Amino acid sequence: MAEHQFQPLEHIGLCFSGGGYRATFFALGVVSYLDHLVYKDQSLLKSVKAMSTVSGGTLLGVGLAKAMQKDDYDFKTFFKSFYNTFTPKNDKLLETAIAKLENDAIWKANPHKKRSLINAFALTYAEMPIFSGDFEYFHKNSIKRLEQVCFNATDFSFGLTYRFQNQGFFGNSPLYKDNRKQVDALRNKVQLGDVIASSSCFPLGFEPLVFPDDYFKDQNAQDYKNLKGLDLYIKGVGIMDGGIADNQGIGSMMKINDRMKGKLDLIMVNDVGSYKMEPWQQDTSEIGKTSTVQKAVNKVLQYFTIKPMYWITLVVGLIIVIANSYFECEGKAWTALYIVGGIITGIGLIMTVLGLLAATIKGFALSKLRHLFKKNIPEPLLDDILTFQKLDITLVQRMLTERATSAIKMINDVFLKQMRRLNYDLFYSKSSLNHKRLTTTVYKLNGQQTPYTKGKYNEAIKPKPSKSLKRVGLTASETPTTLWWDKTDVEKNRMDTLIACGQFTTCYELMDYILSLKAEESSGVTDFTALDKLYEALEKDWKTFNKNPLWLTEQLK
C-alpha cells in the first residue's frame, strides 16, 4: 500500500482526556467549534475519522459517536440534547445512581451485576437516551461517519489499557489474542452504559467493574459461558478508569493511526489534566507522652474477658433466689427478693456469657493476627515490627497518617502526572507525527503562569487574549473533576465556560498550527489556499471570542 500523503486537516483523530465534567464539556466545546468551522466546503468536524476517549471525555465521546450513527444526524441537534441533559437544573446523574444503589428491586432485576456504586452509575447511563444501546452501533462493517472509536479503561489483571474499540484487540493483547473467538462473540453486545462506567470508574471514588460478570445479563447464554470458562476470565477481570494507564488516550490513538496506515493528518489531544500539584504536607502534630501502643491495646483487650465481677454478680443473684426459696419453705419468702435476685442473676448471666463470647472472639482474632504476621512478614523483620508496640501511640498515629496521605498523593497526583509525561514524550518524540499533532489544554488561555505555558502566546496571533477571555479560561480550568455540579459550579456558570473554553482554545491552537505549517518548509505543504481561507475565518472568530468568549455557546444553546 502506498504511503499516505500528508493533507492538512483532511483526516483528524480526536483524543479526549479524563477529568469528570471538566473533560466532558471542554470536549463538547472542541467538537462544537470544529462543527462551526468550514474547511473545503464542509464542516471540519466531518474530517474527524477516529476518537480515543478517557473517563469524563468518554461521556462526550460515546454520546457523539452514537449520535453520528443516526441517518438523520445533525450536530446542532446533538449539542442541544447533550447540553440539556446535563445542565445543572436537569442533571440527575449522581442522584439517580444513589437512588438505584439503595433500591433492592433494581438489583433483583439485574442479578448479574454486583451491587456497587459504579454499577448503579452504569445502569443510570444505560437508561439515558443519549447513551442507551450497545457496542453494535460501532461495528466496523457498518459504522458511519467515523472509522474507528476507542473508549479507554484499565484492566486489573495485567495493568494495561483496556480498550473498548471497534477494531483491533478488544481489551488488550493478553486478554484478547488467544481468546479472540470468545471475546468477539460478545464485544458488540457490551452496553454503552457499561463502557462509560468502565472508563470513568476512578480509584478511591468507585469500585472496579468485573468483566464479563457485570456486563452481560444473560449468563446462561453459550457465548457468555464460553468466555467465562477461559482461564483468564474464570475469576473475572477487574476494570477501572482509563486514566490510570493513559489519561489522554494518546497511546490508543497512535495504535489507531498505525492500523489506518498513518492516514490521520492531524491528531488533536484535548486535555484538561491539571498541571497543579499541591505539595504533600507532613503531619506536624506534637508527640505527647500518652501511652504506648501495647498499653493501649492491652487496655482495650482487658474488656474482652470474663471478669470476676461478672460471675460474682451471677453467684450473688443465684444465692438470693435460692435463699428466698428456702425461706418460702418456712413460709417467710419475699416476692421482692425474687425480683431483685432474678434481675441480678440475669445481669450476671448476660455479662458472663458476653465476657465468654468476647474472650473467644479475642482469642480467635489474636490467633488470626499471629498467623497473618507469620505469613506476610519475613521472620528476620518480625522482631523489628513488634517493637512498634513499645512506641508512643501518637507517634504511631503520625507515622500511619503520613503513610496514608503520601500514598494517596502518589496515586492521585505523582503517578498520574508521571504517566502523562511519558505519554506526551511518546507522542511528541515520534517523527512520523511531525506537523500532524496539536494539543489543546483547558489552562492554555487562563492567563496563569504554568510550567507549560509560562504566560507566553504566539505574538503573530492578534489580538492577544483579552481579560474577559482569560477570566473565562480561568473559571473553566478551576472546575473540579467530578461528575456533578455543586453550588459554586452553578454560580460561576462553569458548564458554559468550559464549552466556551474548548471553543476559543481550539480556535487559537488551529491558528497557531496553521502558522507553524507555513513557517516550516519541512511540512511539505505547498498550496495554502484552503488553509488561508480557514485562517481568515479563525481570525474573525478569535476577535469575536475576545469580545465575548461565550458568543458561540450562547448561539448553540
XYZ file of C-alpha atoms in Angstrom:
557
model
C 0.000 0.000 0.000
C 1.318 3.434 -0.962
C 2.337 5.764 1.845
C -0.388 8.242 2.756
C 0.351 11.735 1.501
C 0.012 14.432 4.154
C -3.084 16.568 3.562
C -3.598 19.029 6.432
C -6.902 18.601 8.291
C -8.270 16.029 5.829
C -8.373 13.150 8.330
C -8.477 14.021 12.033
C -8.209 11.912 15.161
C -9.536 13.355 18.431
C -8.332 12.393 21.905
C -10.419 13.477 24.881
C -8.780 13.219 28.286
C -10.326 12.198 31.556
C -11.343 14.710 34.183
C -15.036 14.428 35.076
C -17.385 17.096 33.765
C -14.395 19.373 33.196
C -13.305 16.951 30.466
C -16.824 16.310 29.157
C -17.736 19.901 28.458
C -14.330 21.121 27.350
C -14.587 18.303 24.781
C -18.087 19.452 23.823
C -16.597 22.886 23.214
C -13.894 21.432 20.968
C -16.258 19.436 18.747
C -18.823 22.241 18.603
C -16.169 24.605 17.292
C -14.942 22.055 14.749
C -18.528 21.725 13.551
C -18.785 25.515 13.322
C -15.713 25.791 11.079
C -15.963 25.273 7.331
C -12.984 23.762 5.538
C -13.117 22.888 1.861
C -16.870 23.470 1.754
C -17.779 21.234 4.671
C -17.796 21.256 8.455
C -14.345 20.487 9.840
C -15.978 18.008 12.219
C -16.689 15.829 9.178
C -12.933 15.342 8.849
C -12.866 13.532 12.203
C -12.396 9.840 11.470
C -11.276 8.487 14.841
C -11.802 9.095 18.544
C -9.947 7.910 21.628
C -11.507 8.937 24.924
C -10.961 8.519 28.644
C -13.208 8.873 31.698
C -15.102 12.192 31.566
C -14.134 12.539 27.909
C -15.851 9.218 27.239
C -19.248 10.667 28.172
C -18.949 13.081 25.262
C -17.203 10.537 23.037
C -19.838 7.813 23.396
C -22.710 10.277 23.082
C -21.342 11.905 19.930
C -20.194 8.666 18.300
C -23.629 7.132 18.861
C -25.405 10.228 17.505
C -23.238 10.084 14.378
C -24.664 6.656 13.546
C -28.164 8.032 13.011
C -29.330 8.586 9.454
C -30.735 11.983 10.428
C -27.669 13.014 12.444
C -27.311 16.747 12.923
C -24.640 18.115 15.240
C -26.634 21.094 16.470
C -29.477 18.768 17.462
C -26.992 16.563 19.298
C -25.475 19.578 21.044
C -28.820 20.738 22.406
C -29.777 17.239 23.526
C -26.466 16.641 25.290
C -26.392 20.134 26.771
C -29.944 19.949 28.115
C -29.311 16.532 29.651
C -26.500 17.859 31.814
C -27.494 21.403 32.701
C -27.400 21.820 36.492
C -31.197 22.052 36.512
C -31.632 18.746 34.662
C -28.562 16.781 35.726
C -29.737 13.875 37.891
C -26.828 11.510 37.278
C -25.490 11.265 40.835
C -28.916 11.470 42.441
C -30.313 8.705 40.221
C -27.293 6.447 40.718
C -27.511 6.701 44.512
C -31.253 6.008 44.398
C -30.556 2.870 42.357
C -27.881 1.765 44.802
C -30.410 1.959 47.638
C -33.243 0.246 45.741
C -33.400 -3.529 46.341
C -35.685 -4.015 43.341
C -33.017 -2.717 40.957
C -30.574 -5.422 41.977
C -33.193 -8.152 41.877
C -33.911 -7.087 38.299
C -30.183 -7.092 37.479
C -28.800 -10.114 39.338
C -25.763 -10.265 37.053
C -24.434 -7.017 38.490
C -22.693 -6.808 41.823
C -24.362 -4.193 43.998
C -21.997 -1.232 43.916
C -21.997 2.481 43.183
C -20.235 2.096 39.837
C -22.797 -0.466 38.671
C -25.536 1.922 39.783
C -23.908 4.548 37.543
C -23.689 2.014 34.696
C -27.417 1.288 34.943
C -28.145 5.014 35.058
C -26.091 5.708 31.933
C -27.808 2.831 30.128
C -31.235 4.379 30.754
C -30.245 7.788 29.358
C -31.387 8.147 25.719
C -28.066 9.650 24.617
C -26.170 6.601 25.944
C -28.628 3.725 25.515
C -27.791 0.758 23.326
C -24.781 -1.463 22.835
C -21.455 -1.534 21.023
C -23.119 -2.860 17.875
C -23.531 0.812 16.882
C -19.818 0.878 16.080
C -19.456 -2.426 14.257
C -16.509 -1.997 11.938
C -18.546 -3.057 8.905
C -21.411 -0.632 9.434
C -20.066 2.378 11.364
C -20.983 5.723 9.799
C -19.031 8.987 9.563
C -16.317 7.713 11.888
C -13.972 4.841 11.114
C -12.509 3.896 14.476
C -13.536 4.534 18.075
C -11.770 3.581 21.271
C -13.080 4.176 24.780
C -10.305 3.532 27.272
C -10.299 1.842 30.667
C -7.616 -0.056 32.634
C -7.552 -3.753 33.458
C -6.514 -5.016 36.878
C -5.165 -8.346 35.671
C -2.192 -7.042 33.677
C -2.256 -3.321 34.493
C -2.712 -2.353 30.843
C -5.081 -0.082 28.969
C -8.355 -1.917 28.342
C -9.767 -0.721 25.022
C -13.447 -0.859 24.140
C -12.816 -0.405 20.421
C -14.423 -1.407 17.151
C -11.179 -2.508 15.504
C -8.055 -4.154 16.831
C -7.816 -6.030 20.116
C -10.929 -5.635 22.258
C -9.459 -5.207 25.714
C -5.747 -5.712 25.235
C -3.306 -8.240 23.831
C -3.019 -10.636 26.817
C -6.791 -10.749 27.307
C -7.712 -10.949 23.621
C -5.003 -12.505 21.498
C -5.539 -16.153 22.449
C -9.245 -15.689 23.206
C -10.216 -13.838 20.050
C -13.174 -16.017 19.086
C -14.821 -15.943 22.512
C -14.323 -12.190 23.020
C -15.514 -11.281 19.519
C -18.726 -13.226 20.104
C -19.614 -10.756 22.873
C -17.806 -7.489 22.082
C -20.715 -5.867 20.254
C -23.182 -6.841 22.998
C -21.478 -4.696 25.639
C -23.829 -1.929 26.783
C -22.649 1.633 26.196
C -23.605 2.457 29.783
C -21.101 -0.142 30.977
C -18.448 1.265 28.634
C -18.845 4.756 30.107
C -18.865 3.420 33.666
C -15.715 1.389 32.993
C -13.868 4.341 31.504
C -14.863 6.744 34.309
C -14.514 4.383 37.276
C -11.812 6.366 39.079
C -9.921 4.829 42.035
C -10.961 5.674 45.606
C -14.259 7.039 44.283
C -15.574 3.752 42.875
C -15.104 0.014 42.963
C -13.859 -1.914 39.900
C -16.332 -3.457 37.494
C -15.742 -7.122 36.711
C -15.616 -8.361 33.115
C -17.554 -10.273 31.887
C -19.618 -10.808 35.055
C -21.050 -7.278 35.389
C -21.525 -6.764 31.658
C -23.926 -9.460 30.450
C -27.362 -10.121 31.880
C -27.945 -13.475 30.207
C -25.255 -15.542 31.842
C -26.829 -18.766 30.622
C -26.024 -17.835 27.029
C -23.448 -20.118 25.454
C -21.244 -17.233 24.307
C -21.005 -15.987 27.887
C -20.223 -19.458 29.221
C -17.539 -19.934 26.574
C -15.765 -16.741 27.634
C -16.271 -17.277 31.349
C -14.760 -20.740 31.054
C -11.385 -19.396 29.913
C -8.593 -19.302 32.484
C -8.149 -15.520 32.320
C -11.867 -14.885 32.797
C -12.942 -17.519 35.333
C -12.469 -15.178 38.282
C -13.331 -12.097 36.237
C -11.164 -9.186 35.130
C -11.254 -6.007 37.201
C -11.857 -2.911 35.071
C -11.351 0.670 36.216
C -10.757 4.208 34.954
C -8.810 4.644 31.722
C -6.838 7.472 33.276
C -4.826 5.037 35.364
C -2.839 3.873 32.342
C -3.286 6.771 29.881
C -5.442 9.724 30.893
C -5.199 11.389 27.481
C -5.959 8.381 25.270
C -2.767 9.085 23.315
C -1.460 5.521 23.173
C -4.731 4.200 21.783
C -4.900 6.922 19.128
C -1.363 6.138 17.998
C -2.379 2.496 17.617
C -5.437 3.593 15.642
C -3.196 5.644 13.355
C -0.938 2.634 12.847
C -3.954 0.499 11.882
C -5.000 3.263 9.468
C -1.512 3.166 7.902
C -0.715 6.713 9.016
C -3.857 8.077 7.390
C -4.541 10.638 10.114
C -3.311 14.069 9.031
C -3.864 15.569 12.464
C -4.160 14.117 15.945
C -5.718 16.581 18.368
C -5.181 15.811 22.038
C -7.710 17.710 24.130
C -6.524 17.672 27.706
C -7.999 19.031 30.933
C -5.423 17.375 33.176
C -4.198 19.844 35.742
C -0.563 20.896 35.859
C -1.084 21.796 39.505
C 0.035 19.550 42.303
C -0.401 20.657 45.861
C 2.771 19.738 47.781
C 2.451 16.902 50.240
C 2.228 18.191 53.801
C 3.855 16.428 56.704
C 1.949 15.811 59.922
C 3.298 18.386 62.365
C 1.280 17.301 65.386
C 3.331 17.019 68.554
C 4.206 13.662 70.027
C 2.813 13.578 73.521
C 3.682 11.088 76.227
C 0.291 9.469 76.370
C 0.504 5.715 76.153
C 2.328 3.076 74.176
C 0.550 1.003 71.567
C 0.997 -2.058 73.747
C -0.636 -0.394 76.745
C -3.491 0.967 74.639
C -4.142 -2.435 73.083
C -3.964 -4.181 76.445
C -6.389 -1.657 77.891
C -8.889 -2.460 75.152
C -8.314 -6.206 75.343
C -8.972 -6.306 79.066
C -12.633 -5.765 78.310
C -12.642 -8.908 76.171
C -12.533 -11.377 79.049
C -14.608 -12.815 81.896
C -14.024 -10.557 84.881
C -14.585 -11.764 88.475
C -17.267 -9.111 88.828
C -19.327 -10.870 86.142
C -19.522 -14.303 87.781
C -19.688 -12.844 91.303
C -22.803 -10.925 90.221
C -24.228 -14.162 88.833
C -23.466 -16.073 92.057
C -24.935 -13.339 94.279
C -28.138 -13.339 92.247
C -28.403 -17.118 92.473
C -27.789 -17.048 96.263
C -30.601 -14.523 96.726
C -33.019 -16.620 94.672
C -32.023 -19.886 96.395
C -32.159 -18.324 99.872
C -35.585 -16.864 99.205
C -36.764 -20.275 98.013
C -35.590 -21.733 101.333
C -37.486 -19.060 103.239
C -40.537 -19.863 101.145
C -40.453 -23.372 102.578
C -40.501 -21.778 106.011
C -43.351 -19.529 104.919
C -41.189 -16.400 105.135
C -40.389 -15.681 101.431
C -40.479 -12.162 99.974
C -41.619 -11.604 96.388
C -39.391 -8.550 96.101
C -36.326 -10.716 96.741
C -37.297 -12.972 93.831
C -37.463 -9.919 91.582
C -34.166 -8.477 92.823
C -32.446 -11.859 92.705
C -33.769 -12.542 89.212
C -32.524 -9.189 87.933
C -29.075 -9.646 89.476
C -28.876 -13.210 88.161
C -29.894 -12.051 84.685
C -27.307 -9.274 84.661
C -24.607 -11.614 85.893
C -25.540 -14.272 83.349
C -25.550 -11.806 80.440
C -22.219 -10.298 81.492
C -20.658 -13.734 81.922
C -21.899 -15.002 78.540
C -20.803 -11.815 76.783
C -17.436 -11.991 78.512
C -17.032 -15.613 77.439
C -18.024 -14.712 73.866
C -15.666 -11.715 73.838
C -12.813 -13.831 75.159
C -13.446 -16.409 72.434
C -13.503 -13.712 69.738
C -10.346 -12.160 71.162
C -8.565 -15.496 71.121
C -9.671 -16.176 67.550
C -8.686 -12.682 66.376
C -5.282 -12.816 68.039
C -4.674 -16.245 66.535
C -5.539 -14.932 63.076
C -3.306 -11.889 63.561
C -0.381 -14.063 64.622
C -0.927 -16.259 61.564
C -1.176 -13.171 59.337
C 2.040 -11.754 60.749
C 3.930 -15.010 60.310
C 2.609 -15.449 56.778
C 3.258 -11.932 55.470
C 6.207 -10.630 57.476
C 9.653 -12.185 56.982
C 10.895 -13.749 60.207
C 14.033 -11.545 60.416
C 11.757 -8.474 60.412
C 9.200 -9.799 62.872
C 11.071 -8.649 65.971
C 11.578 -5.198 64.443
C 7.879 -4.890 63.652
C 6.916 -5.924 67.168
C 8.999 -3.095 68.604
C 6.296 -0.743 67.300
C 4.114 -1.833 70.191
C 6.511 -0.067 72.540
C 6.196 3.270 70.707
C 4.003 6.113 71.871
C 0.558 5.849 70.309
C 0.630 9.432 68.964
C 3.902 8.662 67.185
C 2.405 5.584 65.541
C -0.657 7.631 64.598
C 1.541 10.234 62.905
C 3.518 7.571 61.051
C 0.344 5.922 59.760
C -1.176 9.282 58.778
C 1.881 10.260 56.757
C 1.963 6.886 55.038
C -1.710 7.150 54.096
C -1.553 10.760 52.849
C 1.640 10.167 50.864
C 0.145 7.022 49.284
C -2.963 8.942 48.216
C -0.769 11.737 46.852
C 1.237 9.185 44.894
C -1.886 7.602 43.367
C -3.830 10.779 42.621
C -1.002 13.111 41.625
C 2.515 11.739 41.234
C 1.585 8.588 39.335
C -0.957 10.234 37.020
C 1.340 13.140 36.206
C 4.248 10.828 35.505
C 2.085 8.748 33.155
C 1.017 11.987 31.491
C 4.645 12.984 30.902
C 5.527 9.576 29.492
C 2.588 9.584 27.076
C 3.338 13.088 25.848
C 7.011 12.189 25.453
C 5.931 9.258 23.288
C 3.544 11.449 21.303
C 5.988 14.270 20.618
C 9.040 12.100 20.000
C 7.530 10.186 17.079
C 8.945 11.790 13.936
C 6.209 10.365 11.699
C 3.771 12.657 13.513
C 5.681 15.842 12.753
C 3.183 18.503 11.585
C 0.370 16.102 12.460
C -0.195 16.817 16.142
C -1.875 19.512 18.145
C -2.726 19.793 21.831
C -5.447 21.924 23.368
C -5.412 22.309 27.141
C -8.023 23.793 29.421
C -5.455 26.043 31.108
C -3.708 27.324 27.952
C -5.521 30.668 27.877
C -6.322 31.243 31.560
C -3.638 33.902 31.964
C -1.763 31.992 34.647
C 1.943 31.255 34.720
C 2.316 27.484 34.384
C 5.227 25.115 33.768
C 3.745 24.560 30.292
C 2.642 27.983 29.037
C 4.853 30.345 31.069
C 2.302 33.012 30.144
C 3.584 33.238 26.539
C 1.358 33.412 23.484
C 2.062 33.449 19.771
C 2.702 37.121 19.009
C 1.559 36.632 15.420
C -1.966 35.947 16.656
C -3.806 39.221 17.139
C -5.250 40.382 19.405
C -3.650 38.922 22.497
C -6.084 37.064 24.764
C -8.370 39.618 26.397
C -9.013 39.875 30.125
C -12.551 38.576 29.710
C -11.348 35.589 27.677
C -8.653 34.740 30.223
C -11.180 35.110 33.030
C -13.469 32.565 31.372
C -10.469 30.293 30.797
C -9.502 30.520 34.459
C -13.029 29.743 35.640
C -13.126 26.721 33.337
C -9.702 25.425 34.379
C -10.652 25.599 38.065
C -13.671 23.316 37.635
C -13.391 20.192 39.833
C -13.097 16.821 38.084
C -16.376 15.493 39.479
C -19.451 14.023 37.799
C -21.862 16.527 39.292
C -22.318 20.285 39.606
C -22.082 21.938 43.006
C -23.338 25.384 44.054
C -20.059 27.053 43.141
C -20.147 25.498 39.665
C -23.653 26.838 39.142
C -22.798 30.297 40.473
C -19.771 30.534 38.180
C -21.641 29.117 35.174
C -18.877 26.572 34.738
C -20.721 24.385 32.269
C -20.915 27.197 29.715
C -17.421 28.471 30.488
C -15.972 25.005 29.866
C -17.705 24.750 26.498
C -16.555 28.251 25.570
C -13.019 27.463 26.733
C -12.944 24.410 24.459
C -14.139 26.560 21.576
C -11.770 29.510 21.837
C -8.794 27.324 22.769
C -9.378 25.232 19.634
C -9.628 28.429 17.609
C -6.319 29.693 18.985
C -4.479 26.380 18.593
C -5.643 25.916 14.995
C -4.334 29.376 14.128
C -1.039 28.530 15.798
C -0.954 25.211 13.913
C -1.531 26.814 10.503
C 1.148 29.426 11.207
C 3.605 26.659 12.121
C 2.873 24.817 8.856
C 3.560 27.982 6.890
C 6.758 28.667 8.808
C 8.291 25.216 8.327
C 9.254 24.070 4.848
C 9.576 20.534 6.161
C 5.780 20.359 6.404
C 5.727 19.724 2.661
C 2.617 21.872 2.196
C 2.840 23.996 -0.943
C -0.750 25.067 -1.536
C -2.137 27.109 1.355
C -5.261 28.370 -0.403
C -7.733 26.371 1.701
C -5.723 26.869 4.886
C -5.515 30.629 4.336
C -9.270 30.790 3.900
C -9.718 28.810 7.104
C -7.269 31.092 8.908
C -9.323 34.132 7.929
C -12.401 32.529 9.496
C -10.416 31.596 12.608
C -9.043 35.114 12.923
C -12.517 36.591 12.682
C -13.829 34.199 15.339
C -10.821 34.893 17.561
C -11.607 38.590 17.606
C -15.216 37.812 18.494
C -14.152 35.417 21.266
C -12.006 38.159 22.764
C -15.004 40.472 22.911
C -17.484 37.847 24.095
C -15.956 34.443 24.959
C -19.414 32.861 25.262
C -20.879 34.017 21.942
C -20.849 30.646 20.181
C -22.048 28.732 23.242
C -24.973 31.120 23.608
C -25.748 30.718 19.920
C -25.760 26.910 20.084
C -27.888 26.721 23.230
